[in-house]
Coordinates of C-alpha atoms in Angstrom, one line a residue:
E218 CA 115.3 -73.0 -27.2
Y219 CA 113.8 -69.9 -25.6
E220 CA 112.5 -68.2 -28.7
D221 CA 109.4 -66.6 -27.2
V222 CA 110.9 -66.0 -23.8
F223 CA 113.8 -63.6 -24.6
R224 CA 114.4 -60.7 -27.0
V225 CA 117.6 -59.0 -28.0
D226 CA 117.9 -55.2 -27.8
D227 CA 121.2 -53.5 -28.6
N228 CA 123.1 -56.7 -28.1
I229 CA 121.5 -57.2 -24.6
L230 CA 119.3 -60.2 -23.8
F231 CA 116.0 -59.3 -22.1
C232 CA 113.4 -61.6 -20.6
N233 CA 109.9 -60.8 -22.0
Y234 CA 108.1 -61.9 -18.9
C235 CA 110.4 -60.4 -16.2
N236 CA 111.6 -57.4 -18.3
V237 CA 115.2 -57.7 -17.0
S238 CA 118.5 -58.3 -18.7
V239 CA 120.1 -61.7 -18.5
E240 CA 123.8 -62.7 -19.0
W241 CA 123.8 -64.7 -22.2
K242 CA 127.4 -65.8 -22.5
R243 CA 126.9 -68.8 -20.2
K244 CA 123.9 -71.1 -20.9
S245 CA 123.7 -72.1 -17.2
V246 CA 122.9 -68.6 -16.2
V247 CA 120.0 -68.5 -18.8
D248 CA 118.7 -71.8 -17.6
N249 CA 118.8 -70.8 -14.0
H250 CA 116.8 -67.6 -14.8
C251 CA 114.1 -69.6 -16.6
N252 CA 113.8 -72.1 -13.8
S253 CA 113.6 -69.4 -11.1
Q254 CA 110.3 -69.1 -9.1
K255 CA 109.9 -65.5 -10.0
H256 CA 110.2 -66.2 -13.8
I257 CA 107.6 -69.0 -13.6
S258 CA 105.3 -66.8 -11.6
N259 CA 105.6 -64.0 -14.2
I260 CA 104.8 -66.4 -17.0
K261 CA 101.6 -67.6 -15.2
S262 CA 100.4 -64.0 -14.5
C263 CA 100.9 -63.0 -18.2
E264 CA 98.9 -66.0 -19.4
E265 CA 96.0 -65.3 -17.0
K266 CA 95.9 -61.7 -18.1
S267 CA 95.9 -62.7 -21.7
N268 CA 93.0 -65.1 -21.2
K269 CA 91.0 -62.5 -19.4
T270 CA 91.6 -60.0 -22.1
Q271 CA 90.3 -62.4 -24.7
Q272 CA 87.2 -63.2 -22.7
L273 CA 86.3 -59.5 -22.4
T274 CA 86.8 -58.7 -26.1
L275 CA 83.3 -59.5 -27.2
S276 CA 81.5 -57.8 -24.4
S277 CA 83.8 -54.8 -24.6
T278 CA 83.1 -54.5 -28.3
Q279 CA 79.3 -54.7 -27.7
A280 CA 79.6 -52.1 -24.9
A281 CA 81.6 -49.8 -27.2
D282 CA 79.0 -50.2 -29.9
E283 CA 76.2 -49.3 -27.5
S284 CA 78.2 -46.4 -26.1
K285 CA 78.8 -45.2 -29.7
K286 CA 75.1 -45.4 -30.5
Q287 CA 74.2 -43.6 -27.3
L288 CA 76.7 -40.9 -28.2
I289 CA 75.2 -40.3 -31.6
E290 CA 71.6 -40.3 -30.5
D291 CA 72.4 -37.8 -27.7
L292 CA 74.2 -35.6 -30.3
I293 CA 71.1 -35.6 -32.5
E294 CA 68.9 -34.6 -29.6
A295 CA 71.4 -32.0 -28.5
F296 CA 71.5 -30.4 -32.0
A297 CA 67.7 -30.5 -32.0
I298 CA 67.6 -28.3 -28.9
V299 CA 70.6 -26.1 -29.1
N300 CA 70.7 -24.9 -25.5
S301 CA 71.6 -28.4 -24.2
L302 CA 75.0 -28.7 -25.9
L303 CA 77.0 -28.1 -22.7
P304 CA 75.8 -31.2 -20.9
F305 CA 76.3 -33.2 -24.1
L306 CA 80.0 -32.0 -24.4
K307 CA 80.7 -32.8 -20.8
K308 CA 79.3 -36.2 -21.1
H309 CA 80.7 -37.3 -24.5
I310 CA 83.9 -35.3 -25.3
K311 CA 86.1 -38.4 -25.1
N312 CA 84.3 -40.2 -27.9
G313 CA 83.9 -37.2 -30.2
G314 CA 85.5 -39.1 -33.0
S315 CA 82.6 -41.5 -33.2
I316 CA 80.3 -39.0 -34.9
L317 CA 79.1 -40.2 -38.3
K318 CA 78.4 -38.3 -41.5
A319 CA 75.1 -36.4 -42.0
P320 CA 73.3 -38.9 -44.3
T321 CA 73.9 -41.7 -41.8
L322 CA 72.7 -39.5 -38.9
R323 CA 69.5 -38.6 -40.8
Q324 CA 68.6 -42.0 -42.1
I325 CA 69.5 -44.2 -39.1
Y326 CA 69.6 -42.2 -35.9
L327 CA 67.2 -39.3 -36.4
P328 CA 64.1 -41.4 -36.7
D329 CA 64.7 -43.2 -33.4
V330 CA 65.4 -39.9 -31.6
F331 CA 62.3 -38.3 -33.1
D332 CA 60.1 -41.4 -32.1
R333 CA 61.3 -41.2 -28.5
H334 CA 60.6 -37.4 -28.4
Y335 CA 57.2 -37.8 -30.1
Q336 CA 56.1 -40.6 -27.7
S337 CA 57.0 -38.4 -24.8
L338 CA 54.5 -35.8 -25.9
S339 CA 50.9 -35.8 -24.6
V340 CA 48.2 -35.2 -27.1
V341 CA 45.3 -33.0 -26.0
N342 CA 42.2 -33.0 -28.1
T343 CA 39.7 -30.3 -27.5
L344 CA 36.1 -30.6 -28.6
F345 CA 33.3 -28.0 -28.7
C346 CA 29.7 -29.3 -28.2
Y347 CA 26.6 -27.3 -28.9
R348 CA 23.2 -29.1 -28.9
N349 CA 23.6 -32.1 -31.2
E350 CA 26.8 -30.9 -32.9
T351 CA 30.3 -31.9 -31.7
K352 CA 33.4 -30.7 -33.4
L353 CA 37.1 -31.3 -32.8
V354 CA 38.6 -27.8 -32.7
S355 CA 42.1 -28.3 -31.6
V356 CA 44.9 -30.9 -31.4
D357 CA 47.8 -29.9 -29.1
F358 CA 51.0 -31.6 -28.2
L359 CA 52.3 -31.0 -24.7
E360 CA 55.6 -32.0 -23.2
R361 CA 54.1 -31.5 -19.7
V362 CA 50.5 -32.0 -18.7
N363 CA 49.3 -30.4 -15.5
N364 CA 46.6 -28.0 -14.4
T365 CA 48.5 -25.0 -15.6
T366 CA 49.3 -26.2 -19.1
M367 CA 45.8 -27.5 -19.6
G368 CA 44.3 -24.2 -18.5
Q369 CA 46.6 -22.4 -20.9
V370 CA 45.6 -24.6 -23.8
L371 CA 41.9 -24.1 -23.2
T372 CA 41.9 -20.4 -22.6
T373 CA 44.1 -19.9 -25.8
I374 CA 41.6 -21.9 -27.8
L375 CA 38.6 -19.8 -26.6
T376 CA 40.6 -16.6 -27.4
H377 CA 41.5 -17.9 -30.8
F378 CA 37.8 -18.5 -31.7
N379 CA 36.8 -15.2 -30.1
I380 CA 34.5 -17.0 -27.6
S381 CA 33.6 -14.8 -24.6
F382 CA 34.5 -16.4 -21.3
N383 CA 30.9 -15.8 -20.3
L384 CA 29.5 -18.4 -22.7
P385 CA 30.9 -21.8 -21.9
R386 CA 28.6 -23.8 -19.5
L387 CA 30.3 -27.1 -19.0
F388 CA 33.9 -28.4 -18.8
L389 CA 33.9 -32.2 -19.4
S390 CA 37.0 -34.3 -18.8
D391 CA 38.2 -37.5 -17.1
S392 CA 38.5 -37.7 -13.3
A393 CA 42.3 -37.0 -13.2
A394 CA 43.3 -34.8 -10.2
Y395 CA 45.1 -32.3 -12.5
M396 CA 41.9 -31.8 -14.5
K397 CA 39.9 -31.1 -11.3
K398 CA 42.6 -28.6 -10.3
C399 CA 42.6 -27.0 -13.7
H400 CA 38.9 -26.3 -13.3
R401 CA 39.2 -25.1 -9.7
E402 CA 42.3 -22.9 -10.0
V403 CA 42.5 -21.8 -13.6
L404 CA 39.2 -22.0 -15.4
S405 CA 36.7 -21.3 -12.6
P406 CA 38.2 -17.9 -11.7
L407 CA 37.9 -16.8 -15.3
M408 CA 34.5 -18.5 -15.9
P409 CA 32.6 -18.7 -12.7
Q410 CA 29.6 -20.1 -14.5
L411 CA 31.6 -23.1 -15.8
I412 CA 30.6 -26.5 -14.2
H413 CA 33.0 -29.3 -14.2
V414 CA 31.7 -32.7 -15.4
P415 CA 34.1 -35.6 -14.7
C416 CA 33.1 -38.2 -17.3
C417 CA 30.3 -40.4 -15.9
A418 CA 31.1 -43.2 -18.4
H419 CA 34.6 -43.5 -17.1
I420 CA 33.3 -43.6 -13.5
I421 CA 30.7 -46.3 -14.3
N422 CA 33.5 -48.3 -16.0
L423 CA 35.7 -48.0 -12.9
I424 CA 32.8 -49.2 -10.7
G425 CA 32.2 -52.3 -12.9
D426 CA 35.9 -52.9 -13.2
T427 CA 36.1 -53.6 -9.5
W428 CA 34.6 -57.0 -10.2
R429 CA 37.2 -57.8 -12.8
T430 CA 40.0 -57.1 -10.4
L431 CA 38.3 -58.6 -7.3
P432 CA 40.8 -61.2 -5.8
Q433 CA 38.1 -63.8 -5.2
F434 CA 37.3 -63.7 -9.0
R435 CA 40.9 -64.2 -9.9
I436 CA 40.4 -67.9 -10.9
L437 CA 37.7 -66.7 -13.4
K438 CA 39.8 -63.8 -14.7
D439 CA 42.9 -66.0 -15.3
F440 CA 40.8 -68.6 -17.0
L441 CA 39.3 -66.1 -19.4
D442 CA 42.7 -64.6 -20.1
K443 CA 43.9 -68.0 -21.2
V444 CA 40.9 -68.5 -23.4
K445 CA 41.5 -65.1 -25.0
E446 CA 45.2 -65.9 -25.5
V447 CA 44.6 -69.2 -27.4
F448 CA 42.0 -67.6 -29.7
V449 CA 43.8 -64.3 -30.4
N450 CA 47.0 -66.1 -31.5
S451 CA 45.3 -68.7 -33.7
P452 CA 42.8 -67.7 -36.4
S453 CA 42.6 -71.4 -37.4
R454 CA 41.4 -72.3 -33.9
R455 CA 38.7 -69.7 -34.1
G456 CA 37.5 -71.3 -37.3
R457 CA 37.5 -74.8 -35.7
Y458 CA 35.6 -73.4 -32.8
L459 CA 32.8 -72.1 -34.9
A460 CA 32.7 -75.3 -36.9
Y461 CA 32.5 -77.2 -33.6
L462 CA 29.5 -75.2 -32.4
K463 CA 27.7 -75.8 -35.7
M464 CA 28.3 -79.6 -35.4
H465 CA 26.7 -79.4 -31.9
G466 CA 23.4 -77.7 -32.9
I467 CA 24.3 -74.0 -33.0
F468 CA 23.5 -73.2 -36.6
S469 CA 24.4 -69.5 -36.5
P470 CA 27.2 -69.3 -33.9
C471 CA 28.6 -66.0 -32.8
K472 CA 32.3 -65.3 -32.6
I473 CA 33.5 -65.3 -29.0
P474 CA 33.6 -61.6 -27.9
L475 CA 37.2 -61.4 -26.6
Y476 CA 37.9 -59.0 -23.8
N477 CA 39.7 -55.7 -24.6
K478 CA 40.5 -53.3 -21.8
T479 CA 40.0 -50.3 -24.0
R480 CA 36.5 -51.5 -24.9
W481 CA 34.2 -50.8 -22.0
N482 CA 31.8 -53.6 -21.1
S483 CA 33.8 -56.1 -23.2
W484 CA 34.8 -58.2 -20.1
F485 CA 31.2 -58.5 -19.0
R486 CA 30.1 -59.4 -22.5
M487 CA 32.7 -62.2 -22.6
I488 CA 31.4 -63.3 -19.2
I489 CA 27.9 -63.6 -20.5
Y490 CA 29.0 -65.4 -23.6
A491 CA 31.1 -67.8 -21.6
K492 CA 28.2 -68.6 -19.2
N493 CA 26.1 -69.7 -22.2
H494 CA 28.8 -71.6 -24.0
I495 CA 31.0 -73.2 -21.4
I496 CA 29.2 -76.5 -21.8
Y497 CA 30.7 -76.7 -25.3
W498 CA 34.2 -75.7 -24.1
L499 CA 34.8 -78.9 -22.1
N500 CA 35.1 -81.2 -25.2
F501 CA 36.3 -78.5 -27.6
F502 CA 39.4 -77.7 -25.5
K503 CA 39.9 -81.3 -24.7
E504 CA 40.2 -82.0 -28.4
E505 CA 42.4 -79.0 -29.0
F506 CA 44.8 -80.1 -26.2
N507 CA 44.9 -83.7 -27.5
D508 CA 46.1 -82.4 -30.9
D509 CA 48.8 -80.2 -29.3
K510 CA 49.8 -81.5 -25.9
K511 CA 52.9 -79.3 -25.7
H512 CA 50.7 -76.1 -25.7
N513 CA 51.0 -74.9 -22.1
T514 CA 48.0 -72.6 -22.2
L515 CA 45.7 -75.3 -23.7
A516 CA 46.9 -77.6 -21.0
A517 CA 46.0 -75.1 -18.3
I518 CA 42.5 -74.5 -19.8
N519 CA 41.8 -78.2 -20.2
S520 CA 43.0 -79.0 -16.7
C521 CA 40.7 -76.3 -15.3
L522 CA 37.7 -77.6 -17.3
Q523 CA 38.3 -81.2 -16.3
N524 CA 38.7 -80.3 -12.6
E525 CA 35.1 -80.5 -11.2
Q526 CA 35.9 -78.1 -8.3
E527 CA 37.5 -75.4 -10.4
L528 CA 34.8 -75.8 -13.1
G529 CA 32.2 -75.4 -10.4
I530 CA 33.7 -72.2 -9.0
I531 CA 34.1 -70.7 -12.5
T532 CA 30.5 -71.7 -13.5
I533 CA 29.1 -70.1 -10.3
Y534 CA 31.0 -66.9 -10.8
L535 CA 29.9 -66.8 -14.5
N536 CA 26.3 -67.1 -13.5
F537 CA 26.5 -64.5 -10.7
I538 CA 28.2 -61.9 -12.8
S539 CA 26.0 -62.5 -15.8
S540 CA 22.9 -61.9 -13.7
Y541 CA 24.1 -59.0 -11.5
A542 CA 26.4 -57.0 -13.8
N543 CA 23.5 -56.1 -16.1
E544 CA 22.9 -52.9 -14.2
F545 CA 26.6 -51.8 -14.8
I546 CA 26.4 -52.8 -18.5
Q547 CA 23.1 -50.9 -19.1
D548 CA 24.3 -47.8 -17.3
L549 CA 27.6 -47.7 -19.1
D550 CA 25.8 -48.1 -22.4
F551 CA 23.5 -45.3 -21.4
F552 CA 26.4 -42.9 -20.6
Q553 CA 28.1 -43.8 -23.9
Q554 CA 25.2 -42.5 -26.0
L555 CA 26.3 -39.7 -28.4
K556 CA 23.2 -39.0 -30.5
K557 CA 20.5 -38.6 -27.9
P558 CA 19.7 -35.7 -25.5
V559 CA 19.7 -37.6 -22.2
F560 CA 21.2 -35.1 -19.8
P561 CA 17.8 -34.7 -17.9
L562 CA 17.8 -38.5 -17.4
V563 CA 21.2 -38.8 -15.7
E564 CA 20.1 -38.1 -12.1
L565 CA 17.4 -40.8 -12.2
R566 CA 20.0 -43.3 -13.5
L567 CA 22.4 -42.5 -10.7
Q568 CA 19.7 -42.8 -8.1
H569 CA 18.7 -46.2 -9.4
L570 CA 22.4 -47.3 -9.5
T571 CA 22.8 -46.1 -5.9
A572 CA 19.7 -48.1 -4.7
Y573 CA 20.9 -51.2 -6.7
I574 CA 24.4 -51.4 -5.2
E575 CA 23.2 -50.5 -1.7
S576 CA 20.5 -53.2 -1.7
Y577 CA 22.9 -56.0 -2.4
R578 CA 25.7 -55.0 -0.1
N579 CA 24.0 -56.8 2.8
S580 CA 21.7 -59.1 0.9
T581 CA 21.1 -62.6 2.1
D582 CA 19.3 -63.8 -1.0
F583 CA 20.8 -63.9 -4.5
G584 CA 18.0 -66.0 -6.0
P585 CA 17.1 -69.7 -6.3
S586 CA 19.0 -70.2 -9.5
L587 CA 22.4 -69.4 -7.9
E588 CA 21.5 -71.2 -4.7
N589 CA 20.7 -74.4 -6.6
L590 CA 23.9 -74.1 -8.7
I591 CA 26.0 -73.8 -5.6
T592 CA 24.3 -76.8 -4.0
Q593 CA 24.7 -78.8 -7.2
Y594 CA 28.5 -78.4 -7.0
R595 CA 28.4 -79.2 -3.3
F596 CA 29.7 -75.9 -2.1
D597 CA 28.8 -73.8 1.0
I598 CA 26.1 -71.3 0.1
N599 CA 27.1 -68.9 2.8
E600 CA 30.7 -68.8 1.6
F601 CA 29.7 -67.7 -1.9
Y602 CA 27.1 -65.3 -0.6
A603 CA 29.9 -63.6 1.4
I604 CA 31.9 -63.2 -1.8
F605 CA 28.9 -61.8 -3.7
R606 CA 28.3 -59.2 -1.0
M607 CA 32.0 -58.3 -1.1
A608 CA 31.7 -57.7 -4.8
F609 CA 29.0 -55.2 -4.2
E610 CA 30.9 -53.7 -1.3
V611 CA 34.0 -52.9 -3.5
A612 CA 31.7 -51.5 -6.2
Y613 CA 29.9 -49.4 -3.6
N614 CA 33.2 -48.0 -2.3
K615 CA 34.2 -47.0 -5.8
F616 CA 30.8 -45.5 -6.3
I617 CA 31.0 -43.5 -3.1
A618 CA 34.4 -42.1 -4.1
H619 CA 33.0 -40.5 -7.3
I620 CA 29.2 -40.2 -7.5
P621 CA 27.7 -38.5 -4.3
N622 CA 30.2 -35.6 -4.5
H623 CA 30.2 -35.4 -8.3
P624 CA 30.5 -31.6 -9.0
S625 CA 27.6 -31.8 -11.5
R626 CA 25.1 -33.6 -9.3
P627 CA 23.2 -30.3 -8.6
L628 CA 23.0 -29.7 -12.4
F629 CA 21.9 -33.3 -13.0
N630 CA 19.2 -32.8 -10.5
A631 CA 18.0 -29.5 -11.8
C632 CA 17.9 -30.5 -15.4
Q633 CA 15.3 -33.2 -14.7
V634 CA 12.9 -30.3 -15.0
F635 CA 13.3 -30.4 -18.8
N636 CA 11.8 -33.9 -18.8
P637 CA 8.0 -33.2 -18.8
K638 CA 7.3 -36.5 -17.1
Y639 CA 9.3 -35.3 -14.1
I640 CA 7.3 -32.2 -13.8
Y641 CA 3.9 -33.8 -14.3
A642 CA 4.5 -36.8 -12.0
G643 CA 5.7 -34.7 -9.0
D644 CA 4.2 -32.4 -6.4
L645 CA 3.9 -28.6 -6.4
L646 CA 7.5 -28.3 -5.1
R647 CA 8.8 -29.5 -8.4
K648 CA 7.0 -26.6 -10.1
N649 CA 8.9 -23.9 -8.2
I650 CA 11.3 -22.5 -10.7
R651 CA 13.5 -20.9 -7.9
Q652 CA 14.8 -24.3 -6.8
Y653 CA 16.5 -24.8 -10.2
S654 CA 18.7 -21.8 -9.8
V655 CA 21.8 -23.8 -10.7
I656 CA 20.4 -23.3 -14.3
K657 CA 21.8 -19.8 -15.0
E658 CA 18.7 -18.7 -16.9
F659 CA 16.5 -19.5 -14.0
T660 CA 18.5 -17.4 -11.4
N661 CA 16.6 -14.2 -12.3
P662 CA 13.8 -15.2 -14.7
S663 CA 12.1 -12.6 -16.8
D664 CA 8.4 -12.0 -16.7
D665 CA 8.0 -13.7 -20.1
L666 CA 10.0 -16.7 -18.9
L667 CA 7.8 -17.0 -15.8
Q668 CA 4.7 -16.8 -17.9
E669 CA 6.0 -19.6 -20.1
W670 CA 7.0 -21.6 -17.1
G671 CA 3.4 -21.4 -15.7
I672 CA 2.1 -22.7 -19.0
Y673 CA 4.6 -25.6 -19.0
C674 CA 3.7 -26.6 -15.5
G675 CA 0.0 -26.6 -16.4
L676 CA 0.2 -28.9 -19.3
E677 CA -0.7 -31.9 -17.3
N678 CA -3.3 -33.4 -19.7
E679 CA -0.8 -33.9 -22.5
F680 CA -0.2 -37.5 -23.7
L681 CA 3.5 -38.0 -23.5
G682 CA 4.1 -41.8 -24.0
E683 CA 7.6 -42.6 -25.3
I684 CA 8.8 -39.1 -26.1
E685 CA 12.1 -37.9 -27.4
L686 CA 13.1 -34.8 -25.5
D687 CA 14.5 -32.9 -28.4
Q688 CA 11.3 -33.5 -30.5
Y689 CA 9.1 -32.4 -27.5
W690 CA 10.9 -29.1 -27.1
L691 CA 11.1 -28.4 -30.9
N692 CA 7.3 -28.9 -31.0
K693 CA 7.0 -26.3 -28.2
M694 CA 9.0 -23.6 -29.9
T695 CA 5.9 -21.7 -31.0
Q696 CA 4.1 -22.0 -27.7
L697 CA 7.1 -21.7 -25.3
P698 CA 9.9 -20.0 -27.4
I699 CA 12.1 -18.8 -24.5
L700 CA 11.8 -22.0 -22.4
S701 CA 12.2 -24.2 -25.4
N702 CA 15.5 -22.6 -26.4
I703 CA 16.8 -22.9 -22.8
A704 CA 15.7 -26.6 -22.7
L705 CA 17.3 -27.4 -26.0
D706 CA 20.6 -26.0 -24.7
Y707 CA 20.6 -28.1 -21.6
I708 CA 19.1 -31.4 -22.8
W709 CA 22.0 -31.7 -25.3
L710 CA 24.8 -31.1 -22.7
P711 CA 27.3 -34.0 -23.0
I712 CA 27.4 -36.6 -20.3
S713 CA 30.7 -38.4 -21.2
S714 CA 34.0 -38.0 -23.0
C715 CA 33.3 -40.8 -25.5
S716 CA 33.6 -38.3 -28.4
V717 CA 37.1 -37.5 -27.2
E718 CA 37.9 -41.2 -27.1
R719 CA 36.7 -41.5 -30.6
S720 CA 38.8 -38.6 -31.8
F721 CA 41.9 -40.4 -30.3
S722 CA 41.0 -43.7 -32.0
M723 CA 41.3 -42.1 -35.4
Y724 CA 45.0 -41.7 -35.1
N725 CA 45.4 -45.4 -36.2
S726 CA 43.7 -44.5 -39.4
L727 CA 45.8 -41.4 -40.0
L728 CA 49.2 -42.8 -39.0
D729 CA 49.3 -45.8 -41.4
N730 CA 52.4 -46.9 -43.2
D731 CA 52.2 -44.2 -46.0
R732 CA 51.8 -41.4 -43.5
Q733 CA 54.7 -41.9 -41.1
N734 CA 56.3 -38.5 -41.9
L735 CA 53.4 -36.2 -41.0
S736 CA 54.4 -33.0 -39.3
K737 CA 52.5 -32.0 -36.1
D738 CA 50.6 -29.3 -38.0
S739 CA 49.6 -31.8 -40.7
L740 CA 48.5 -34.3 -38.0
K741 CA 46.4 -31.6 -36.4
R742 CA 44.6 -30.7 -39.6
L743 CA 44.0 -34.3 -40.7
S744 CA 42.7 -35.2 -37.3
M745 CA 40.2 -32.3 -37.2
M746 CA 39.0 -32.9 -40.8
Y747 CA 38.7 -36.6 -40.3
F748 CA 36.7 -36.4 -37.0
N749 CA 34.5 -33.5 -38.2
G750 CA 33.2 -35.5 -41.2
R751 CA 35.6 -35.1 -44.1
R752 CA 37.2 -38.4 -44.8
I753 CA 40.8 -38.3 -46.2

């Protein structure tokens, strides 16, 4: 009757729930125990505990598996760096029996541990530039990147190549604070002549990017993000779109240039494309939505295009940015040039950009075309003009933060002298060689150099036209050998770190599926050979 309630041990009857002995000779005593409140309460407690244990079994098992995996991965990492075994043992000694055999560790756990370690490393590519030659000379993997480690890398490279610290002229990098500190506290004391050039292309990109992130343009940004999403994820839709354009009179349609944050100017190029093609988007996206009404992104795009007010705002912004971002686009394209000697032209570019941004910060006129468009959609012209001025204001603030105090501004200004048009179009003050003393060779010019300088400043009757600076100075090598050599060194100075960006982009080519096990030394060699012209 009470099969699961009692057990017999050495001829004594025990209650399984109460864990007490019960007199068994009289049934009434047994019945009374089973009906007691304490016994009933003990049964209920045991059942609740059993249910809770069953519910926790799955999650406990999963947690145990995760703990085991963490243990094994930490062990692999500990073995890889021997001096960290003590923290490992303190943390994991309880589960020491979970360690698997060596083949399993190597095949399953080691790749994950290595990937995490590899991703934590920072890759530093160092390039040497001389005139029109640029070479990747070193690829280094750093666990910590700061002004000290960067300085150590660069000085080690110069020493390795037996390059005197008196020779380097320019240190070009991004605008990171630790790079500025590296130049100021590590490199400059060793190489006083070294001038730091924070990448101008990066800076111009930052200035233009203020428009992409402007809160007032958020409706346009979100709209274009959705357009990008539906095209990126559907090659068939891209095909239907091109077919749609052909059906509506565009016989050689271009693919939509989708924005990519790592591709400078790509957002502006998508803006310009959208401005010219949005009239086709209304019906195209309406048809796409009708064919797939459960597609949330298509629904949002179609809703925006069918809403006259939202469409009007987007159209106005597209026209404004298409018209007024051209200066940013052209300047960024200029600073990304790699094959032309344009260093003497940088200062003039920056002066024009300064004037352009400042002139529209307080402008009350953005042209009849925009004014008519705003009126057509029945909006307040003054409200939109205030937004346009704000766009130029945020661009100006970013410009002011980087350009006026750019550490290379004096060199940019001085190197204009190697553009003969600058010399010939100016007054006598421009012909004073002493005011260009930031150019090291002009600090204490020799008599021969002064003689050549006088000849150069007197060549006012030359027909210059559209002249390439390198060709001009190569042609002057016989007449002005000293000055020409100096000029050729300076006109080819780099103005951006685009070559560095290109060297990083080659990792995708190197690290394809059949090259996943490259050592760091192999990766260094392949990167340098690939960038420097030898294809693998």
